[in-house]
Amino acid sequence: MNMDYDLFMEEIKRTARAEIEGAGYEQLRTPEEVEEAFARPGTTLVMVNSVCGCAGGIARPAAANAIHYDKRPDHLVTVFAGQDKEATAAARHFFGDNHIPSSPAFVLLKDGKVVADIGRHEIEGHDPMSVITNLQANFEEYCDEV
């Protein structure tokens, strides 16, 4: 039974990575990649990915659909909590003391500074459209028109 569980979890992780990458998000798998991505000028949306149900059913669909908007971030990146642990820790350290570490989550950076934060408590128990609306409100305030 343990072997079946391991195979099942590997498939879930592959699917979670493929969904977010297919939506146009760059995977950051090392602390160095995080540092480089977060130093980019402009706006960067960071999606903290996870294998949990609210990531698959709410956060990843919201991440994929929110970017179809007149204003959107210049860069789309993701770290995978529980999988790319060092990259996720580096991202959370960068987000600062006011960020409650959670997954899934979204953080919007502008010129390397945190300007908006959507934590798990604003994702879990909500529908994807409300998360999309929340993300797009942040895009409206901080991002340029495409």
PDB file of C-alpha atoms in Angstrom:
ATOM      1  CA  MET A   1       0.000   0.000   0.000  1.00  0.00           C
ATOM      2  CA  ASN A   2       2.833   2.432   0.758  1.00  0.00           C
ATOM      3  CA  MET A   3       4.158   2.131  -2.795  1.00  0.00           C
ATOM      4  CA  ASP A   4       0.752   3.030  -4.218  1.00  0.00           C
ATOM      5  CA  TYR A   5       0.563   6.074  -1.947  1.00  0.00           C
ATOM      6  CA  ASP A   6       4.025   7.239  -3.036  1.00  0.00           C
ATOM      7  CA  LEU A   7       3.097   6.871  -6.710  1.00  0.00           C
ATOM      8  CA  PHE A   8      -0.156   8.723  -6.083  1.00  0.00           C
ATOM      9  CA  MET A   9       1.649  11.612  -4.360  1.00  0.00           C
ATOM     10  CA  GLU A  10       4.236  11.849  -7.143  1.00  0.00           C
ATOM     11  CA  GLU A  11       1.419  12.161  -9.665  1.00  0.00           C
ATOM     12  CA  ILE A  12      -0.260  14.889  -7.580  1.00  0.00           C
ATOM     13  CA  LYS A  13       3.017  16.844  -7.386  1.00  0.00           C
ATOM     14  CA  ARG A  14       3.608  16.471 -11.138  1.00  0.00           C
ATOM     15  CA  THR A  15       0.079  17.671 -11.849  1.00  0.00           C
ATOM     16  CA  ALA A  16       0.388  20.632  -9.457  1.00  0.00           C
ATOM     17  CA  ARG A  17       3.637  21.730 -11.099  1.00  0.00           C
ATOM     18  CA  ALA A  18       2.323  21.226 -14.631  1.00  0.00           C
ATOM     19  CA  GLU A  19      -0.880  23.190 -13.991  1.00  0.00           C
ATOM     20  CA  ILE A  20       0.887  26.301 -12.745  1.00  0.00           C
ATOM     21  CA  GLU A  21       3.697  26.090 -15.292  1.00  0.00           C
ATOM     22  CA  GLY A  22       1.129  25.616 -18.058  1.00  0.00           C
ATOM     23  CA  ALA A  23      -0.537  28.840 -16.920  1.00  0.00           C
ATOM     24  CA  GLY A  24       2.711  30.706 -17.584  1.00  0.00           C
ATOM     25  CA  TYR A  25       4.320  30.764 -14.138  1.00  0.00           C
ATOM     26  CA  GLU A  26       8.073  30.253 -13.813  1.00  0.00           C
ATOM     27  CA  GLN A  27       9.011  27.692 -11.169  1.00  0.00           C
ATOM     28  CA  LEU A  28      11.623  28.872  -8.674  1.00  0.00           C
ATOM     29  CA  ARG A  29      13.305  25.809  -7.203  1.00  0.00           C
ATOM     30  CA  THR A  30      16.354  27.268  -5.449  1.00  0.00           C
ATOM     31  CA  PRO A  31      17.020  30.232  -3.150  1.00  0.00           C
ATOM     32  CA  GLU A  32      19.205  31.729  -5.881  1.00  0.00           C
ATOM     33  CA  GLU A  33      16.350  31.622  -8.391  1.00  0.00           C
ATOM     34  CA  VAL A  34      14.090  33.294  -5.808  1.00  0.00           C
ATOM     35  CA  GLU A  35      16.615  36.057  -5.169  1.00  0.00           C
ATOM     36  CA  GLU A  36      17.090  36.680  -8.884  1.00  0.00           C
ATOM     37  CA  ALA A  37      13.344  36.713  -9.669  1.00  0.00           C
ATOM     38  CA  PHE A  38      12.436  38.969  -6.752  1.00  0.00           C
ATOM     39  CA  ALA A  39      15.072  41.528  -7.821  1.00  0.00           C
ATOM     40  CA  ARG A  40      13.459  42.062 -11.234  1.00  0.00           C
ATOM     41  CA  PRO A  41      12.027  45.513 -11.897  1.00  0.00           C
ATOM     42  CA  GLY A  42       8.288  45.870 -12.301  1.00  0.00           C
ATOM     43  CA  THR A  43       5.580  43.727 -10.763  1.00  0.00           C
ATOM     44  CA  THR A  44       5.916  40.059  -9.869  1.00  0.00           C
ATOM     45  CA  LEU A  45       3.103  37.784  -8.746  1.00  0.00           C
ATOM     46  CA  VAL A  46       4.359  34.960  -6.547  1.00  0.00           C
ATOM     47  CA  MET A  47       2.091  31.945  -6.137  1.00  0.00           C
ATOM     48  CA  VAL A  48       3.022  29.707  -3.201  1.00  0.00           C
ATOM     49  CA  ASN A  49       1.869  26.357  -4.575  1.00  0.00           C
ATOM     50  CA  SER A  50       0.815  23.322  -2.566  1.00  0.00           C
ATOM     51  CA  VAL A  51      -0.619  19.832  -2.983  1.00  0.00           C
ATOM     52  CA  CYS A  52      -3.636  20.612  -0.787  1.00  0.00           C
ATOM     53  CA  GLY A  53      -7.163  20.594  -2.142  1.00  0.00           C
ATOM     54  CA  CYS A  54      -7.662  24.356  -1.928  1.00  0.00           C
ATOM     55  CA  ALA A  55      -4.532  24.853  -4.045  1.00  0.00           C
ATOM     56  CA  GLY A  56      -5.804  22.501  -6.734  1.00  0.00           C
ATOM     57  CA  GLY A  57      -9.441  23.500  -6.595  1.00  0.00           C
ATOM     58  CA  ILE A  58      -9.150  27.220  -5.926  1.00  0.00           C
ATOM     59  CA  ALA A  59      -5.672  28.798  -5.984  1.00  0.00           C
ATOM     60  CA  ARG A  60      -4.207  27.310  -9.177  1.00  0.00           C
ATOM     61  CA  PRO A  61      -7.380  27.925 -11.203  1.00  0.00           C
ATOM     62  CA  ALA A  62      -7.444  31.487  -9.837  1.00  0.00           C
ATOM     63  CA  ALA A  63      -3.754  31.953 -10.691  1.00  0.00           C
ATOM     64  CA  ALA A  64      -4.366  30.747 -14.237  1.00  0.00           C
ATOM     65  CA  ASN A  65      -7.464  32.858 -14.857  1.00  0.00           C
ATOM     66  CA  ALA A  66      -6.709  36.093 -12.975  1.00  0.00           C
ATOM     67  CA  ILE A  67      -3.977  37.025 -15.442  1.00  0.00           C
ATOM     68  CA  HIS A  68      -6.499  37.394 -18.275  1.00  0.00           C
ATOM     69  CA  TYR A  69      -7.087  41.015 -17.368  1.00  0.00           C
ATOM     70  CA  ASP A  70      -6.233  44.449 -18.787  1.00  0.00           C
ATOM     71  CA  LYS A  71      -3.609  44.990 -16.102  1.00  0.00           C
ATOM     72  CA  ARG A  72      -1.362  42.157 -15.019  1.00  0.00           C
ATOM     73  CA  PRO A  73       2.023  41.557 -13.402  1.00  0.00           C
ATOM     74  CA  ASP A  74       5.170  41.739 -15.502  1.00  0.00           C
ATOM     75  CA  HIS A  75       6.424  38.444 -14.058  1.00  0.00           C
ATOM     76  CA  LEU A  76       4.634  35.306 -12.865  1.00  0.00           C
ATOM     77  CA  VAL A  77       6.569  32.976 -10.563  1.00  0.00           C
ATOM     78  CA  THR A  78       5.849  30.141  -8.156  1.00  0.00           C
ATOM     79  CA  VAL A  79       7.493  28.332  -5.270  1.00  0.00           C
ATOM     80  CA  PHE A  80       6.225  24.934  -4.169  1.00  0.00           C
ATOM     81  CA  ALA A  81       5.733  24.636  -0.411  1.00  0.00           C
ATOM     82  CA  GLY A  82       6.699  21.248   0.992  1.00  0.00           C
ATOM     83  CA  GLN A  83       8.585  20.338  -2.184  1.00  0.00           C
ATOM     84  CA  ASP A  84      11.132  23.042  -2.960  1.00  0.00           C
ATOM     85  CA  LYS A  85      11.652  23.776   0.725  1.00  0.00           C
ATOM     86  CA  GLU A  86      14.741  25.992   0.478  1.00  0.00           C
ATOM     87  CA  ALA A  87      13.233  28.141  -2.278  1.00  0.00           C
ATOM     88  CA  THR A  88       9.979  28.477  -0.323  1.00  0.00           C
ATOM     89  CA  ALA A  89      11.875  29.416   2.853  1.00  0.00           C
ATOM     90  CA  ALA A  90      13.840  32.058   0.929  1.00  0.00           C
ATOM     91  CA  ALA A  91      10.619  33.488  -0.503  1.00  0.00           C
ATOM     92  CA  ARG A  92       8.907  33.577   2.891  1.00  0.00           C
ATOM     93  CA  HIS A  93      11.955  35.243   4.453  1.00  0.00           C
ATOM     94  CA  PHE A  94      11.830  37.876   1.717  1.00  0.00           C
ATOM     95  CA  PHE A  95       8.093  38.470   2.322  1.00  0.00           C
ATOM     96  CA  GLY A  96       8.948  39.657   5.830  1.00  0.00           C
ATOM     97  CA  ASP A  97       7.528  39.417   9.314  1.00  0.00           C
ATOM     98  CA  ASN A  98       4.061  40.684   8.342  1.00  0.00           C
ATOM     99  CA  HIS A  99       3.539  37.730   5.991  1.00  0.00           C
ATOM    100  CA  ILE A 100       1.878  34.747   7.645  1.00  0.00           C
ATOM    101  CA  PRO A 101       3.532  31.672   6.078  1.00  0.00           C
ATOM    102  CA  SER A 102       0.773  29.708   4.410  1.00  0.00           C
ATOM    103  CA  SER A 103       0.134  27.689   1.338  1.00  0.00           C
ATOM    104  CA  PRO A 104      -1.401  28.274  -0.966  1.00  0.00           C
ATOM    105  CA  ALA A 105      -0.822  32.014  -1.011  1.00  0.00           C
ATOM    106  CA  PHE A 106      -0.166  34.900  -3.365  1.00  0.00           C
ATOM    107  CA  VAL A 107       2.226  37.795  -2.869  1.00  0.00           C
ATOM    108  CA  LEU A 108       2.504  40.717  -5.268  1.00  0.00           C
ATOM    109  CA  LEU A 109       5.850  42.492  -5.482  1.00  0.00           C
ATOM    110  CA  LYS A 110       6.517  45.839  -7.105  1.00  0.00           C
ATOM    111  CA  ASP A 111      10.168  46.660  -7.773  1.00  0.00           C
ATOM    112  CA  GLY A 112      11.178  44.064  -5.190  1.00  0.00           C
ATOM    113  CA  LYS A 113       8.834  45.243  -2.419  1.00  0.00           C
ATOM    114  CA  VAL A 114       5.762  43.432  -1.099  1.00  0.00           C
ATOM    115  CA  VAL A 115       2.643  45.453  -1.953  1.00  0.00           C
ATOM    116  CA  ALA A 116      -0.133  42.855  -1.526  1.00  0.00           C
ATOM    117  CA  ASP A 117      -0.590  39.501   0.185  1.00  0.00           C
ATOM    118  CA  ILE A 118      -3.395  36.953  -0.159  1.00  0.00           C
ATOM    119  CA  GLY A 119      -3.050  34.179   2.400  1.00  0.00           C
ATOM    120  CA  ARG A 120      -4.640  30.777   2.711  1.00  0.00           C
ATOM    121  CA  HIS A 121      -7.416  32.253   4.882  1.00  0.00           C
ATOM    122  CA  GLU A 122      -8.495  34.289   1.831  1.00  0.00           C
ATOM    123  CA  ILE A 123      -8.387  31.208  -0.427  1.00  0.00           C
ATOM    124  CA  GLU A 124      -9.604  28.199   1.558  1.00  0.00           C
ATOM    125  CA  GLY A 125     -13.392  28.148   1.752  1.00  0.00           C
ATOM    126  CA  HIS A 126     -13.730  30.735  -1.008  1.00  0.00           C
ATOM    127  CA  ASP A 127     -14.578  30.112  -4.633  1.00  0.00           C
ATOM    128  CA  PRO A 128     -12.019  30.698  -7.403  1.00  0.00           C
ATOM    129  CA  MET A 129     -13.912  33.776  -8.683  1.00  0.00           C
ATOM    130  CA  SER A 130     -13.566  35.595  -5.353  1.00  0.00           C
ATOM    131  CA  VAL A 131      -9.819  34.909  -5.362  1.00  0.00           C
ATOM    132  CA  ILE A 132      -9.594  36.082  -8.983  1.00  0.00           C
ATOM    133  CA  THR A 133     -11.473  39.269  -8.050  1.00  0.00           C
ATOM    134  CA  ASN A 134      -9.077  39.847  -5.144  1.00  0.00           C
ATOM    135  CA  LEU A 135      -6.019  39.289  -7.354  1.00  0.00           C
ATOM    136  CA  GLN A 136      -7.348  41.543 -10.099  1.00  0.00           C
ATOM    137  CA  ALA A 137      -8.076  44.322  -7.603  1.00  0.00           C
ATOM    138  CA  ASN A 138      -4.382  44.197  -6.709  1.00  0.00           C
ATOM    139  CA  PHE A 139      -3.441  44.176 -10.401  1.00  0.00           C
ATOM    140  CA  GLU A 140      -5.657  47.213 -10.934  1.00  0.00           C
ATOM    141  CA  GLU A 141      -3.862  49.101  -8.178  1.00  0.00           C
ATOM    142  CA  TYR A 142      -0.249  48.063  -8.803  1.00  0.00           C
ATOM    143  CA  CYS A 143       0.181  46.777 -12.358  1.00  0.00           C
ATOM    144  CA  ASP A 144       0.374  48.421 -15.747  1.00  0.00           C
ATOM    145  CA  GLU A 145      -1.958  47.781 -18.640  1.00  0.00           C
ATOM    146  CA  VAL A 146      -0.799  45.075 -21.012  1.00  0.00           C
TER     147      VAL A 146
END
